[in-house]
């Protein structure tokens, strides 16, 4: 018999329920056979055989459903022979009901299997889309070690409105973290437009501010296309803007930042965590029509060997638990003690999932970079 597998990524409780449901038809058949072959055969158990194929169709394919239907017919025949009941109308009525339910169950199972295959195909496409917008970062880039993690708020989702990327260029290691405010196809297209412009501009623009301008121009062009496109959901065009943070690490012990409405990154030196807040807040991308931004300037902060910098989206700091308490990102960072950036970021991810009990209200992305250890740690000034 061919069984259907539980969908990947489901919780342990769901997997247990799936296993119980898969075993239920066999338990029903075993119970009917045990009753009919025991002194309690006076109980009328014939109607219990008909639902067995329907129960099998929930977790099995057409072959498995047919197998359960055949087993139910065999059990019905055994009990009829054992009780000398072949001449009674109840036996033929039960067999007819079993046949009708079996045919309907096999058809339902075939439709279900086809839809599951279509869903699996869509998930593979989503994984490809994720690798385009959110490619896994290499463990080593230039003078920094890197790690990244992305958590989608929607169960089973592969990609959302958060974006990140890191590129090793002749100007240093350049990174972007952003958050598209919006939903639907428009949000995914906006994220792809910004990331695509970043990947192209970082190799040709010496000034980090020009990279930001290129991202803003790409987003503006994308919005023009969205205005002329036919989207099924009109709300996809409402409140569309993108918060973006650009960072650059060179051979100097500095990190250069441009922040346009994004949560400030956190730098960790030893056990001390500090927020790198911008001196001049800038509006997000996509709001130039309403808020004219001032001249974009690059801000520099100390980034010494051994320092770690966490770039994240607001889905991390705004994550709440059942008591409506925000995720204590600063305190959690100071409490973790992991050797590598990957292990450290995995500890943050575990703490975030534990805090929300796996129920995120918004997508969450985190990128951690660590400058190579080449000198002594110094306290913040």
Short mmCIF file of C-alpha atoms in Angstrom, two decimals:
data_model
loop_
_atom_site.label_atom_id
_atom_site.label_comp_id
_atom_site.label_asym_id
_atom_site.label_seq_id
_atom_site.Cartn_x
_atom_site.Cartn_y
_atom_site.Cartn_z
CA UNK A 1 0.00 0.00 0.00
CA UNK A 2 1.13 3.51 -0.73
CA UNK A 3 0.90 5.86 2.22
CA UNK A 4 1.01 9.63 2.09
CA UNK A 5 3.69 11.34 4.15
CA UNK A 6 3.13 14.19 6.52
CA UNK A 7 4.07 17.53 5.03
CA UNK A 8 7.65 18.61 5.85
CA UNK A 9 8.00 21.23 8.50
CA UNK A 10 4.89 20.29 10.46
CA UNK A 11 5.05 20.16 14.23
CA UNK A 12 5.52 17.00 16.27
CA UNK A 13 1.92 17.16 17.48
CA UNK A 14 0.67 17.25 13.87
CA UNK A 15 2.88 14.32 12.94
CA UNK A 16 1.47 12.30 15.85
CA UNK A 17 -2.09 13.10 14.79
CA UNK A 18 -1.25 12.14 11.21
CA UNK A 19 0.14 8.77 12.34
CA UNK A 20 -2.95 8.06 14.47
CA UNK A 21 -5.28 8.93 11.58
CA UNK A 22 -3.30 6.65 9.26
CA UNK A 23 -3.66 3.71 11.64
CA UNK A 24 -7.35 4.31 12.38
CA UNK A 25 -8.82 2.27 9.46
CA UNK A 26 -6.81 -0.80 10.49
CA UNK A 27 -7.84 -0.37 14.11
CA UNK A 28 -11.50 -0.27 13.05
CA UNK A 29 -11.13 -3.42 10.95
CA UNK A 30 -9.28 -5.21 13.76
CA UNK A 31 -11.95 -4.18 16.27
CA UNK A 32 -14.79 -5.43 14.03
CA UNK A 33 -13.03 -8.75 13.39
CA UNK A 34 -12.29 -9.23 17.11
CA UNK A 35 -15.90 -8.56 18.12
CA UNK A 36 -17.39 -10.81 15.44
CA UNK A 37 -15.10 -13.73 16.30
CA UNK A 38 -15.67 -13.38 20.05
CA UNK A 39 -18.66 -14.17 22.27
CA UNK A 40 -19.68 -10.51 21.82
CA UNK A 41 -20.60 -11.18 18.16
CA UNK A 42 -24.22 -10.37 18.99
CA UNK A 43 -23.23 -6.70 18.59
CA UNK A 44 -24.06 -5.41 15.10
CA UNK A 45 -20.73 -4.14 13.72
CA UNK A 46 -21.43 -4.22 9.98
CA UNK A 47 -21.91 -0.43 9.55
CA UNK A 48 -18.42 0.13 11.01
CA UNK A 49 -16.77 -1.36 7.91
CA UNK A 50 -18.09 1.22 5.44
CA UNK A 51 -16.20 4.25 6.86
CA UNK A 52 -12.84 2.41 6.70
CA UNK A 53 -12.04 3.39 3.06
CA UNK A 54 -13.07 6.98 3.75
CA UNK A 55 -10.70 7.12 6.70
CA UNK A 56 -7.94 5.63 4.55
CA UNK A 57 -8.45 8.28 1.86
CA UNK A 58 -7.40 10.96 4.36
CA UNK A 59 -3.81 9.72 4.63
CA UNK A 60 -3.36 7.18 1.80
CA UNK A 61 -3.24 7.26 -1.95
CA UNK A 62 -5.67 5.43 -4.26
CA UNK A 63 -3.77 2.12 -3.97
CA UNK A 64 -3.81 2.22 -0.19
CA UNK A 65 -7.49 3.15 -0.15
CA UNK A 66 -8.34 0.22 -2.46
CA UNK A 67 -6.32 -2.05 -0.17
CA UNK A 68 -8.29 -0.98 2.90
CA UNK A 69 -11.57 -1.44 0.98
CA UNK A 70 -10.53 -4.99 0.01
CA UNK A 71 -9.57 -5.76 3.61
CA UNK A 72 -12.95 -4.45 4.76
CA UNK A 73 -14.66 -6.75 2.22
CA UNK A 74 -12.60 -9.69 3.44
CA UNK A 75 -13.51 -8.95 7.06
CA UNK A 76 -17.18 -8.72 6.08
CA UNK A 77 -16.98 -12.09 4.30
CA UNK A 78 -15.18 -13.76 7.23
CA UNK A 79 -17.73 -12.52 9.74
CA UNK A 80 -20.65 -13.56 7.49
CA UNK A 81 -19.23 -17.07 7.10
CA UNK A 82 -18.45 -17.35 10.81
CA UNK A 83 -21.96 -16.26 11.80
CA UNK A 84 -23.79 -18.05 8.94
CA UNK A 85 -25.27 -14.72 7.88
CA UNK A 86 -24.90 -14.86 4.07
CA UNK A 87 -28.67 -15.22 3.60
CA UNK A 88 -29.47 -12.10 5.65
CA UNK A 89 -30.15 -8.75 3.90
CA UNK A 90 -27.81 -6.92 6.27
CA UNK A 91 -24.73 -8.55 4.71
CA UNK A 92 -25.58 -7.48 1.16
CA UNK A 93 -26.57 -4.01 2.36
CA UNK A 94 -23.21 -3.63 4.14
CA UNK A 95 -21.30 -4.82 1.05
CA UNK A 96 -23.21 -2.41 -1.20
CA UNK A 97 -22.56 0.48 1.18
CA UNK A 98 -18.89 -0.53 1.37
CA UNK A 99 -18.63 -0.55 -2.44
CA UNK A 100 -20.21 2.89 -2.79
CA UNK A 101 -17.98 4.41 -0.10
CA UNK A 102 -14.89 2.71 -1.53
CA UNK A 103 -15.45 4.12 -5.02
CA UNK A 104 -16.01 7.64 -3.66
CA UNK A 105 -12.98 7.33 -1.38
CA UNK A 106 -10.66 6.19 -4.16
CA UNK A 107 -11.76 9.11 -6.35
CA UNK A 108 -11.28 11.54 -3.47
CA UNK A 109 -7.85 10.10 -2.69
CA UNK A 110 -6.77 10.46 -6.34
CA UNK A 111 -7.79 14.13 -6.37
CA UNK A 112 -6.03 14.67 -3.06
CA UNK A 113 -2.79 13.10 -4.29
CA UNK A 114 -2.84 15.27 -7.42
CA UNK A 115 -3.32 18.41 -5.33
CA UNK A 116 -0.52 17.38 -2.99
CA UNK A 117 1.80 16.97 -5.97
CA UNK A 118 0.83 20.42 -7.22
CA UNK A 119 1.48 21.83 -3.76
CA UNK A 120 4.89 20.14 -3.61
CA UNK A 121 5.71 21.66 -7.01
CA UNK A 122 4.69 25.11 -5.78
CA UNK A 123 6.89 24.65 -2.71
CA UNK A 124 9.87 23.79 -4.91
CA UNK A 125 9.24 26.96 -6.90
CA UNK A 126 9.07 28.90 -3.63
CA UNK A 127 12.43 27.44 -2.59
CA UNK A 128 13.95 28.58 -5.87
CA UNK A 129 12.49 32.06 -5.33
CA UNK A 130 13.93 32.08 -1.84
CA UNK A 131 17.39 31.28 -3.16
CA UNK A 132 17.08 34.17 -5.62
CA UNK A 133 16.09 36.81 -3.04
CA UNK A 134 17.52 35.25 0.12
CA UNK A 135 20.57 33.27 -0.89
CA UNK A 136 22.45 31.54 1.93
CA UNK A 137 25.52 33.54 2.88
CA UNK A 138 28.95 31.91 2.81
CA UNK A 139 30.65 31.38 6.15
CA UNK A 140 33.58 33.58 5.14
CA UNK A 141 33.61 36.85 3.19
CA UNK A 142 36.71 39.03 3.08
CA UNK A 143 37.65 40.16 6.57
CA UNK A 144 34.45 38.89 8.22
CA UNK A 145 32.76 35.62 9.09
CA UNK A 146 29.04 35.58 8.35
CA UNK A 147 25.84 33.73 9.22
CA UNK A 148 22.19 34.33 8.36
CA UNK A 149 18.75 33.03 9.26
CA UNK A 150 15.26 33.72 7.96
CA UNK A 151 11.98 32.78 9.68
CA UNK A 152 8.68 33.20 7.84
CA UNK A 153 5.66 34.13 9.94
CA UNK A 154 3.24 32.17 7.77
CA UNK A 155 3.39 28.41 8.36
CA UNK A 156 4.85 26.67 5.35
CA UNK A 157 5.95 29.88 3.67
CA UNK A 158 9.39 30.04 2.07
CA UNK A 159 9.68 33.73 1.30
CA UNK A 160 8.15 36.94 2.55
CA UNK A 161 8.85 40.65 2.65
CA UNK A 162 12.24 40.56 4.40
CA UNK A 163 15.46 40.72 2.40
CA UNK A 164 19.20 40.48 3.00
CA UNK A 165 22.37 40.03 1.01
CA UNK A 166 26.13 40.30 1.44
CA UNK A 167 28.69 40.76 -1.34
CA UNK A 168 32.48 40.79 -1.29
CA UNK A 169 33.62 43.65 -3.56
CA UNK A 170 36.78 45.62 -4.31
CA UNK A 171 35.48 48.27 -1.90
CA UNK A 172 35.04 45.80 0.96
CA UNK A 173 32.26 43.55 2.21
CA UNK A 174 28.89 45.21 1.62
CA UNK A 175 25.64 44.11 3.19
CA UNK A 176 21.96 45.00 2.96
CA UNK A 177 19.05 44.15 5.23
CA UNK A 178 15.56 45.37 4.46
CA UNK A 179 11.89 44.94 5.22
CA UNK A 180 9.11 45.51 2.68
CA UNK A 181 6.00 46.99 4.27
CA UNK A 182 3.18 45.45 2.33
CA UNK A 183 1.94 42.03 1.37
CA UNK A 184 1.27 39.75 -1.54
CA UNK A 185 3.03 39.63 -4.86
CA UNK A 186 3.88 43.34 -4.72
CA UNK A 187 5.99 42.84 -1.58
CA UNK A 188 7.96 39.97 -3.12
CA UNK A 189 8.57 41.93 -6.31
CA UNK A 190 9.71 44.98 -4.33
CA UNK A 191 12.15 42.87 -2.34
CA UNK A 192 13.53 41.32 -5.53
CA UNK A 193 13.94 44.77 -7.14
CA UNK A 194 15.91 46.19 -4.20
CA UNK A 195 18.14 43.12 -3.82
CA UNK A 196 18.79 42.99 -7.56
CA UNK A 197 19.82 46.64 -7.66
CA UNK A 198 22.10 46.13 -4.64
CA UNK A 199 23.86 43.15 -6.20
CA UNK A 200 24.60 45.13 -9.34
CA UNK A 201 25.52 48.49 -7.78
CA UNK A 202 27.92 47.28 -5.08
CA UNK A 203 30.50 46.27 -7.67
CA UNK A 204 30.51 49.57 -9.57
CA UNK A 205 29.63 52.35 -7.12
CA UNK A 206 32.47 53.45 -4.87
CA UNK A 207 30.23 55.61 -2.68
CA UNK A 208 27.85 53.64 -0.48
CA UNK A 209 25.29 56.44 -0.81
CA UNK A 210 25.17 55.86 -4.56
CA UNK A 211 24.35 52.22 -3.89
CA UNK A 212 21.37 53.40 -1.84
CA UNK A 213 20.30 55.71 -4.67
CA UNK A 214 20.42 52.81 -7.12
CA UNK A 215 18.21 50.73 -4.82
CA UNK A 216 15.73 53.60 -4.49
CA UNK A 217 15.62 54.08 -8.27
CA UNK A 218 15.01 50.37 -8.86
CA UNK A 219 12.16 50.39 -6.34
CA UNK A 220 10.61 53.45 -8.02
CA UNK A 221 10.70 51.68 -11.39
CA UNK A 222 9.10 48.62 -9.85
CA UNK A 223 6.30 50.73 -8.38
CA UNK A 224 5.62 52.18 -11.82
CA UNK A 225 5.22 48.69 -13.20
CA UNK A 226 2.97 47.73 -10.31
CA UNK A 227 0.75 50.74 -11.00
CA UNK A 228 0.13 49.47 -14.53
CA UNK A 229 -0.18 45.82 -13.68
CA UNK A 230 -3.42 44.03 -12.98
CA UNK A 231 -3.20 42.71 -9.46
CA UNK A 232 -6.03 40.71 -8.01
CA UNK A 233 -5.69 42.34 -4.60
CA UNK A 234 -5.79 46.18 -4.74
CA UNK A 235 -4.38 46.34 -1.20
CA UNK A 236 -1.04 45.10 -2.55
CA UNK A 237 -0.32 48.66 -3.70
CA UNK A 238 -1.19 50.28 -0.40
CA UNK A 239 1.46 51.29 2.12
CA UNK A 240 4.28 50.05 -0.06
CA UNK A 241 7.69 51.13 1.20
CA UNK A 242 10.94 49.47 2.17
CA UNK A 243 13.14 50.06 5.21
CA UNK A 244 16.77 49.45 4.27
CA UNK A 245 20.10 49.29 6.07
CA UNK A 246 23.38 49.28 4.13
CA UNK A 247 26.69 48.34 5.75
CA UNK A 248 30.28 48.23 4.53
CA UNK A 249 33.32 46.63 6.17
CA UNK A 250 36.79 47.48 4.87
CA UNK A 251 40.32 46.77 6.07
CA UNK A 252 39.99 49.66 8.49
CA UNK A 253 38.58 49.01 11.96
CA UNK A 254 35.33 50.77 11.03
CA UNK A 255 31.92 49.86 9.76
CA UNK A 256 30.06 52.30 7.53
CA UNK A 257 26.26 52.45 7.69
CA UNK A 258 23.34 54.09 5.89
CA UNK A 259 20.02 53.58 7.60
CA UNK A 260 16.74 54.46 5.92
CA UNK A 261 14.05 53.78 8.48
CA UNK A 262 15.35 50.37 9.50
CA UNK A 263 15.94 49.05 13.05
CA UNK A 264 19.53 49.96 13.99
CA UNK A 265 22.08 47.15 14.06
CA UNK A 266 23.60 45.91 17.29
CA UNK A 267 27.36 45.58 17.78
CA UNK A 268 28.70 43.24 20.43
CA UNK A 269 32.16 43.57 21.96
CA UNK A 270 32.88 40.98 24.59
CA UNK A 271 29.63 40.79 26.58
CA UNK A 272 28.55 44.35 25.91
CA UNK A 273 25.88 45.11 23.30
CA UNK A 274 25.33 48.55 21.84
CA UNK A 275 22.86 49.92 19.31
CA UNK A 276 24.30 51.89 16.37
CA UNK A 277 21.58 54.51 16.05
CA UNK A 278 21.79 56.93 13.11
CA UNK A 279 22.57 60.56 13.91
CA UNK A 280 20.15 61.74 11.21
CA UNK A 281 17.11 59.49 10.70
CA UNK A 282 16.18 59.01 7.04
CA UNK A 283 12.78 57.94 5.66
CA UNK A 284 12.36 54.50 4.07
CA UNK A 285 12.61 53.90 0.36
CA UNK A 286 9.43 54.51 -1.59
CA UNK A 287 8.23 57.52 0.42
CA UNK A 288 10.13 60.16 -1.56
CA UNK A 289 6.82 61.46 -2.92
CA UNK A 290 5.67 62.34 0.60
CA UNK A 291 8.94 62.83 2.51
CA UNK A 292 11.88 64.38 0.72
CA UNK A 293 14.97 62.84 2.33
CA UNK A 294 17.98 65.01 3.19
CA UNK A 295 21.33 64.39 1.59
CA UNK A 296 22.39 60.85 2.39
CA UNK A 297 25.56 60.64 4.44
CA UNK A 298 27.56 57.61 5.45
CA UNK A 299 28.09 57.16 9.20
CA UNK A 300 31.11 55.28 10.53
CA UNK A 301 31.40 53.35 13.80
CA UNK A 302 34.29 51.41 15.36
CA UNK A 303 34.32 47.76 14.36
CA UNK A 304 37.34 46.09 15.91
CA UNK A 305 38.69 42.55 15.49
CA UNK A 306 36.46 40.17 17.43
CA UNK A 307 33.41 42.46 17.27
CA UNK A 308 30.12 41.00 16.13
CA UNK A 309 27.42 42.98 14.34
CA UNK A 310 23.79 41.83 14.17
CA UNK A 311 21.60 43.20 11.40
CA UNK A 312 17.95 42.27 11.79
CA UNK A 313 14.41 43.16 10.80
CA UNK A 314 11.69 44.41 13.12
CA UNK A 315 10.11 40.96 13.19
CA UNK A 316 12.81 40.08 15.73
CA UNK A 317 12.48 42.94 18.22
CA UNK A 318 8.68 43.12 17.87
CA UNK A 319 8.10 39.40 18.47
CA UNK A 320 5.83 38.88 21.47
CA UNK A 321 5.03 35.98 23.78
CA UNK A 322 1.68 35.02 25.29
CA UNK A 323 2.12 37.74 27.94
CA UNK A 324 2.49 40.36 25.18
CA UNK A 325 6.15 40.91 26.10
CA UNK A 326 8.67 41.84 23.40
CA UNK A 327 11.60 39.58 22.66
CA UNK A 328 14.55 40.76 24.83
CA UNK A 329 17.12 40.88 22.06
CA UNK A 330 19.81 42.81 23.98
CA UNK A 331 19.61 40.57 27.04
CA UNK A 332 19.56 37.42 24.93
CA UNK A 333 22.63 38.48 22.98
CA UNK A 334 24.56 39.17 26.17
CA UNK A 335 23.58 35.80 27.64
CA UNK A 336 24.68 33.66 24.70
CA UNK A 337 28.17 32.22 24.59
CA UNK A 338 28.83 30.45 21.29
CA UNK A 339 32.08 29.92 19.46
CA UNK A 340 31.16 30.62 15.84
CA UNK A 341 28.75 33.15 14.28
CA UNK A 342 26.63 30.28 12.97
CA UNK A 343 26.27 28.76 16.45
CA UNK A 344 25.59 32.19 17.97
CA UNK A 345 22.87 32.99 15.43
CA UNK A 346 21.35 29.55 15.89
CA UNK A 347 21.12 30.30 19.62
CA UNK A 348 19.33 33.56 18.86
CA UNK A 349 16.93 31.77 16.54
CA UNK A 350 16.18 29.12 19.17
CA UNK A 351 15.58 31.79 21.82
CA UNK A 352 13.24 33.70 19.48
CA UNK A 353 11.21 30.62 18.59
CA UNK A 354 11.02 29.64 22.26
CA UNK A 355 9.89 33.13 23.25
CA UNK A 356 7.04 33.15 20.71
CA UNK A 357 6.33 29.41 21.02
CA UNK A 358 6.77 29.16 17.27
CA UNK A 359 4.06 31.72 16.49
CA UNK A 360 5.71 34.69 14.80
CA UNK A 361 3.49 37.63 13.92
CA UNK A 362 5.93 38.92 11.30
CA UNK A 363 8.79 37.57 9.21
CA UNK A 364 12.17 37.71 10.94
CA UNK A 365 15.60 37.90 9.31
CA UNK A 366 18.99 38.11 11.01
CA UNK A 367 22.49 38.49 9.61
CA UNK A 368 25.54 38.25 11.87
CA UNK A 369 29.05 39.27 10.86
CA UNK A 370 32.21 38.89 12.94
CA UNK A 371 35.44 40.71 12.17
CA UNK A 372 38.52 38.53 12.18
CA UNK A 373 40.29 38.43 15.51
CA UNK A 374 43.55 40.28 14.98
CA UNK A 375 43.83 42.55 17.95
CA UNK A 376 42.73 42.96 21.58
CA UNK A 377 39.15 43.77 22.44
CA UNK A 378 38.53 47.26 23.75
CA UNK A 379 35.50 48.59 25.62
CA UNK A 380 33.06 50.97 24.00
CA UNK A 381 33.88 54.64 24.34
#
